[in-house]
Amino acid sequence: LKQLGCWDAHYLRPGRAPLESLVRLCEELLGRSFSPNTLAREPGIFGAALRERARHDQRLLLVVDPFEELYVQTGSDSAARTAFLRCLIAAADDESSPIRVLLCMRADFVHRTSEDPALIEALGGGLLFLAPLARHDMVEALERPAELVGYRFEEGLAETMASALALTSSALPLLQFTAAELWRDRDRDQRLLTLEAYEQLGGVGGALATHADRVLSSLPSAARDGARRLLLKLVTPDRTRAIVDRSELLDSEQDPEQTLEPLLDRLTESRLLVVNSDSGAATVEIAH
């Protein structure tokens, strides 16, 4: 985006209250805000506000990242999701305007966009799927951001991490998670991410196991029971990963309060599960 010098780029995270994130953006850009209820009733106001700003400045690029957070964080609040999407669509509904909206979303959440016909229509031919990273690309994805802030990986560490994930489906979330754990344990004096810290994490698998324990222990007891049932359905008798249709996984449980879907989203957001929709129907599997 830095190469697109003519664009004034702003970043937006949906969060738990997506309409309030739009309110904060309006305050930042315009020095004034609209109430969430106003934006919900009149989503066109948001697009008009952005165009007003763009007329007095450079062309404006709104980057919504991570877009899947809209589905994970809002849970069963479909009204908030719909209102948020209407505001984004209103901002991007005129190709001749100086406004562009870029949605960045993990592939394992793309199927959720089908819940909103207006969003599907708006996306049209604007979808761009990024291919999985090759091993050398993973190394660069690790080393370059560290270099930009004056840090480096100990020699051979980035290659070790990339090799461990080379044959893993949906490797990028695991790479991101392990890198974040390494960053937390970095050597600030030497400005170095170390092999010793990686080994103390237990490598990719060990870091994830520790993280999984933290996630599950943070759940209420009833949710932990539901998580255990879901996870057991994703392991075969041979102790390998099972790939299960998402709808089948949810329908297999008596869930009158519909608590399993938010739980499934929580486990996916926490990178314990991966949802894939490459072949049409969404499937679920344990991440690693």
Short mmCIF file of C-alpha atoms in Angstrom, two decimals:
data_model
loop_
_atom_site.label_atom_id
_atom_site.label_comp_id
_atom_site.label_asym_id
_atom_site.label_seq_id
_atom_site.Cartn_x
_atom_site.Cartn_y
_atom_site.Cartn_z
CA LEU A 1 0.00 0.00 0.00
CA LYS A 2 2.94 2.32 0.56
CA GLN A 3 3.63 2.04 -3.16
CA LEU A 4 0.13 3.44 -3.83
CA GLY A 5 1.14 6.91 -2.71
CA CYS A 6 -1.96 8.52 -4.15
CA TRP A 7 -4.21 6.57 -1.76
CA ASP A 8 -5.02 7.66 1.77
CA ALA A 9 -5.29 4.25 3.48
CA HIS A 10 -7.19 3.64 6.72
CA TYR A 11 -7.53 0.35 8.56
CA LEU A 12 -10.64 -0.94 10.27
CA ARG A 13 -11.20 -3.96 12.52
CA PRO A 14 -14.84 -5.01 12.95
CA GLY A 15 -14.39 -6.12 16.58
CA ARG A 16 -17.28 -7.10 18.85
CA ALA A 17 -19.22 -3.92 18.03
CA PRO A 18 -18.67 -3.31 14.29
CA LEU A 19 -20.94 -0.27 14.03
CA GLU A 20 -19.03 1.41 16.83
CA SER A 21 -15.81 0.81 14.88
CA LEU A 22 -17.39 2.79 12.01
CA VAL A 23 -18.33 5.56 14.46
CA ARG A 24 -14.69 5.79 15.61
CA LEU A 25 -13.50 5.89 12.01
CA CYS A 26 -15.85 8.79 11.24
CA GLU A 27 -14.51 10.63 14.28
CA GLU A 28 -10.94 10.04 13.06
CA LEU A 29 -11.55 11.09 9.48
CA LEU A 30 -14.14 13.84 9.85
CA GLY A 31 -13.89 15.04 13.40
CA ARG A 32 -17.53 14.14 13.94
CA SER A 33 -19.45 10.94 14.54
CA PHE A 34 -22.79 9.32 13.95
CA SER A 35 -24.52 7.09 16.45
CA PRO A 36 -24.56 3.33 15.71
CA ASN A 37 -28.36 3.48 15.49
CA THR A 38 -28.16 6.21 12.85
CA LEU A 39 -25.75 4.17 10.73
CA ALA A 40 -27.97 1.11 11.10
CA ARG A 41 -31.02 3.06 9.90
CA GLU A 42 -29.24 5.01 7.15
CA PRO A 43 -26.13 3.12 5.98
CA GLY A 44 -25.71 5.52 3.04
CA ILE A 45 -24.56 8.19 5.49
CA PHE A 46 -21.28 6.35 5.99
CA GLY A 47 -20.46 6.30 2.27
CA ALA A 48 -21.42 9.96 1.92
CA ALA A 49 -19.14 10.87 4.83
CA LEU A 50 -16.18 9.06 3.25
CA ARG A 51 -16.79 10.73 -0.10
CA GLU A 52 -16.91 14.11 1.62
CA ARG A 53 -13.49 13.43 3.13
CA ALA A 54 -12.07 12.14 -0.16
CA ARG A 55 -13.16 15.26 -2.04
CA HIS A 56 -10.90 17.34 0.18
CA ASP A 57 -8.00 14.88 0.23
CA GLN A 58 -6.47 12.04 -1.73
CA ARG A 59 -8.42 9.03 -2.86
CA LEU A 60 -9.40 6.96 0.15
CA LEU A 61 -8.77 3.25 0.66
CA LEU A 62 -10.55 1.52 3.55
CA VAL A 63 -8.92 -1.79 4.54
CA VAL A 64 -11.10 -4.05 6.69
CA ASP A 65 -8.83 -6.65 8.28
CA PRO A 66 -9.41 -9.28 9.56
CA PHE A 67 -12.84 -9.34 7.94
CA GLU A 68 -13.65 -12.79 9.37
CA GLU A 69 -13.75 -11.10 12.77
CA LEU A 70 -17.17 -9.77 11.77
CA TYR A 71 -18.55 -13.31 11.96
CA VAL A 72 -16.51 -14.56 14.90
CA GLN A 73 -16.86 -11.63 17.27
CA THR A 74 -20.52 -10.73 16.71
CA GLY A 75 -21.80 -14.25 17.41
CA SER A 76 -25.55 -14.45 16.91
CA ASP A 77 -25.97 -10.67 16.37
CA SER A 78 -26.89 -10.90 12.70
CA ALA A 79 -28.47 -7.44 12.79
CA ALA A 80 -25.11 -5.82 13.65
CA ARG A 81 -23.39 -7.75 10.85
CA THR A 82 -26.03 -6.75 8.31
CA ALA A 83 -25.90 -3.07 9.28
CA PHE A 84 -22.09 -3.03 9.13
CA LEU A 85 -22.10 -4.66 5.69
CA ARG A 86 -24.70 -2.22 4.37
CA CYS A 87 -22.44 0.66 5.40
CA LEU A 88 -19.44 -0.87 3.61
CA ILE A 89 -21.50 -1.62 0.50
CA ALA A 90 -22.81 1.98 0.48
CA ALA A 91 -19.22 3.24 0.59
CA ALA A 92 -18.15 1.10 -2.36
CA ASP A 93 -21.22 1.19 -4.61
CA ASP A 94 -19.91 3.78 -7.09
CA GLU A 95 -16.92 2.82 -9.23
CA SER A 96 -16.42 6.45 -10.29
CA SER A 97 -16.04 7.68 -6.70
CA PRO A 98 -12.61 8.10 -5.03
CA ILE A 99 -13.44 5.39 -2.44
CA ARG A 100 -12.29 1.77 -2.43
CA VAL A 101 -13.00 -0.87 0.22
CA LEU A 102 -10.62 -3.82 0.58
CA LEU A 103 -11.79 -6.81 2.64
CA CYS A 104 -9.05 -9.18 3.86
CA MET A 105 -10.42 -12.56 4.88
CA ARG A 106 -9.08 -16.02 5.61
CA ALA A 107 -10.14 -18.58 3.00
CA ASP A 108 -11.67 -20.85 5.64
CA PHE A 109 -14.29 -18.16 6.35
CA VAL A 110 -15.25 -17.28 2.78
CA HIS A 111 -18.36 -19.47 2.95
CA ARG A 112 -19.83 -17.11 5.57
CA THR A 113 -20.22 -14.37 2.95
CA SER A 114 -23.02 -16.45 1.39
CA GLU A 115 -25.19 -15.53 4.39
CA ASP A 116 -25.74 -12.08 2.85
CA PRO A 117 -26.96 -11.93 -0.78
CA ALA A 118 -26.19 -8.19 -1.01
CA LEU A 119 -22.55 -8.85 -0.05
CA ILE A 120 -22.23 -11.64 -2.62
CA GLU A 121 -23.57 -9.29 -5.30
CA ALA A 122 -21.23 -6.50 -4.23
CA LEU A 123 -18.19 -8.76 -4.29
CA GLY A 124 -18.96 -9.70 -7.89
CA GLY A 125 -15.72 -10.14 -9.80
CA GLY A 126 -13.63 -8.48 -7.15
CA LEU A 127 -12.52 -11.65 -5.40
CA LEU A 128 -8.80 -12.42 -5.35
CA PHE A 129 -7.61 -15.68 -3.83
CA LEU A 130 -4.01 -15.75 -2.65
CA ALA A 131 -2.23 -19.08 -3.14
CA PRO A 132 -0.61 -20.82 -0.14
CA LEU A 133 2.95 -19.68 0.55
CA ALA A 134 5.83 -21.77 -0.74
CA ARG A 135 8.63 -22.57 1.72
CA HIS A 136 10.87 -19.68 0.66
CA ASP A 137 7.87 -17.34 0.87
CA MET A 138 7.24 -18.49 4.46
CA VAL A 139 10.85 -17.68 5.34
CA GLU A 140 10.47 -14.20 3.87
CA ALA A 141 7.13 -13.71 5.64
CA LEU A 142 8.93 -14.40 8.92
CA GLU A 143 12.17 -12.52 8.37
CA ARG A 144 11.07 -9.36 6.55
CA PRO A 145 8.68 -7.96 9.22
CA ALA A 146 11.34 -8.60 11.89
CA GLU A 147 13.95 -6.76 9.80
CA LEU A 148 11.65 -3.78 9.40
CA VAL A 149 11.70 -3.22 13.18
CA GLY A 150 15.40 -3.98 13.61
CA TYR A 151 15.17 -7.64 14.66
CA ARG A 152 16.40 -10.82 13.05
CA PHE A 153 15.88 -14.57 13.36
CA GLU A 154 18.75 -16.67 14.59
CA GLU A 155 20.42 -18.36 11.62
CA GLY A 156 18.41 -21.34 10.38
CA LEU A 157 15.39 -20.73 12.62
CA ALA A 158 13.05 -19.36 9.95
CA GLU A 159 13.99 -22.25 7.63
CA THR A 160 13.30 -24.75 10.44
CA MET A 161 9.85 -23.29 11.02
CA ALA A 162 9.00 -23.23 7.32
CA SER A 163 10.13 -26.85 6.89
CA ALA A 164 7.99 -27.97 9.83
CA LEU A 165 4.93 -26.50 8.11
CA ALA A 166 5.74 -27.28 4.49
CA LEU A 167 3.32 -30.23 4.27
CA THR A 168 0.67 -28.80 6.61
CA SER A 169 -2.73 -27.72 5.31
CA SER A 170 -3.60 -24.11 6.20
CA ALA A 171 -0.06 -23.51 7.44
CA LEU A 172 -0.24 -19.71 7.59
CA PRO A 173 -2.33 -19.41 10.79
CA LEU A 174 0.10 -21.79 12.55
CA LEU A 175 3.08 -19.87 11.23
CA GLN A 176 1.55 -16.63 12.44
CA PHE A 177 0.76 -18.07 15.86
CA THR A 178 4.24 -19.52 16.44
CA ALA A 179 5.89 -16.31 15.23
CA ALA A 180 3.75 -14.30 17.67
CA GLU A 181 4.85 -16.57 20.54
CA LEU A 182 8.48 -16.17 19.51
CA TRP A 183 8.08 -12.41 19.36
CA ARG A 184 6.74 -12.42 22.90
CA ASP A 185 9.87 -14.31 24.05
CA ARG A 186 12.34 -12.36 21.90
CA ASP A 187 15.81 -11.36 23.11
CA ARG A 188 15.45 -7.59 23.40
CA ASP A 189 19.12 -6.99 24.16
CA GLN A 190 20.37 -8.73 21.01
CA ARG A 191 17.19 -7.88 19.06
CA LEU A 192 16.96 -11.53 18.14
CA LEU A 193 14.34 -14.29 17.83
CA THR A 194 16.15 -17.36 19.07
CA LEU A 195 16.22 -21.08 18.41
CA GLU A 196 16.32 -21.63 22.17
CA ALA A 197 12.96 -19.88 22.60
CA TYR A 198 11.51 -21.94 19.73
CA GLU A 199 12.67 -25.18 21.34
CA GLN A 200 11.25 -24.10 24.70
CA LEU A 201 7.90 -23.61 23.00
CA GLY A 202 8.18 -27.19 21.77
CA GLY A 203 8.27 -26.14 18.14
CA VAL A 204 5.08 -25.52 16.22
CA GLY A 205 3.20 -28.40 17.85
CA GLY A 206 4.28 -27.55 21.39
CA ALA A 207 3.40 -23.90 21.05
CA LEU A 208 -0.04 -24.84 19.81
CA ALA A 209 -0.60 -27.40 22.60
CA THR A 210 0.17 -24.81 25.27
CA HIS A 211 -2.11 -22.34 23.52
CA ALA A 212 -4.89 -24.94 23.25
CA ASP A 213 -4.73 -25.60 26.98
CA ARG A 214 -5.08 -21.87 27.64
CA VAL A 215 -8.05 -21.50 25.28
CA LEU A 216 -9.95 -24.50 26.67
CA SER A 217 -9.32 -23.58 30.30
CA SER A 218 -10.72 -20.09 29.62
CA LEU A 219 -14.09 -21.51 28.51
CA PRO A 220 -17.02 -21.94 30.91
CA SER A 221 -17.45 -25.54 32.07
CA ALA A 222 -20.48 -26.18 29.82
CA ALA A 223 -18.57 -24.83 26.81
CA ARG A 224 -15.57 -27.03 27.65
CA ASP A 225 -17.86 -30.06 27.50
CA GLY A 226 -19.12 -28.94 24.10
CA ALA A 227 -15.56 -28.32 22.89
CA ARG A 228 -14.53 -31.81 24.01
CA ARG A 229 -17.42 -33.38 22.07
CA LEU A 230 -16.59 -31.37 18.95
CA LEU A 231 -12.88 -32.19 19.12
CA LEU A 232 -13.51 -35.91 19.63
CA LYS A 233 -15.62 -35.96 16.46
CA LEU A 234 -12.62 -34.54 14.59
CA VAL A 235 -10.29 -37.42 15.50
CA THR A 236 -10.44 -40.83 13.80
CA PRO A 237 -10.09 -44.17 15.65
CA ASP A 238 -6.53 -44.24 14.23
CA ARG A 239 -5.77 -40.97 16.10
CA THR A 240 -5.54 -38.96 12.90
CA ARG A 241 -7.48 -35.86 11.88
CA ALA A 242 -11.00 -36.41 10.59
CA ILE A 243 -12.49 -34.01 8.06
CA VAL A 244 -16.17 -33.45 8.85
CA ASP A 245 -18.81 -31.37 7.09
CA ARG A 246 -19.50 -28.30 9.18
CA SER A 247 -23.28 -28.76 9.00
CA GLU A 248 -22.96 -32.43 9.92
CA LEU A 249 -20.78 -31.57 12.90
CA LEU A 250 -23.33 -29.08 14.25
CA ASP A 251 -26.40 -31.18 13.41
CA SER A 252 -24.97 -34.18 15.27
CA GLU A 253 -25.47 -32.40 18.61
CA GLN A 254 -28.70 -31.69 20.44
CA ASP A 255 -28.20 -27.96 20.82
CA PRO A 256 -31.55 -26.22 21.46
CA GLU A 257 -29.82 -23.01 22.56
CA GLN A 258 -27.58 -22.96 19.47
CA THR A 259 -24.39 -22.56 21.47
CA LEU A 260 -22.20 -24.84 19.39
CA GLU A 261 -21.88 -22.55 16.36
CA PRO A 262 -20.37 -19.67 18.41
CA LEU A 263 -18.12 -22.23 20.11
CA LEU A 264 -16.98 -23.56 16.73
CA ASP A 265 -16.25 -19.98 15.64
CA ARG A 266 -14.31 -19.38 18.88
CA LEU A 267 -12.15 -22.46 18.36
CA THR A 268 -11.54 -21.43 14.75
CA GLU A 269 -10.66 -17.86 15.72
CA SER A 270 -8.23 -19.29 18.29
CA ARG A 271 -6.60 -21.32 15.49
CA LEU A 272 -7.42 -24.69 17.04
CA LEU A 273 -9.73 -25.63 14.15
CA VAL A 274 -9.62 -24.90 10.44
CA VAL A 275 -12.73 -24.52 8.27
CA ASN A 276 -12.19 -25.17 4.56
CA SER A 277 -14.65 -24.55 1.74
CA ASP A 278 -12.47 -25.37 -1.29
CA SER A 279 -14.86 -28.04 -2.59
CA GLY A 280 -18.08 -26.13 -1.93
CA ALA A 281 -19.47 -27.47 1.35
CA ALA A 282 -17.57 -26.22 4.39
CA THR A 283 -15.53 -28.84 6.25
CA VAL A 284 -13.88 -28.68 9.65
CA GLU A 285 -10.64 -30.25 10.86
CA ILE A 286 -8.23 -29.87 13.75
CA ALA A 287 -5.61 -27.29 12.82
CA HIS A 288 -2.50 -29.35 13.51
#
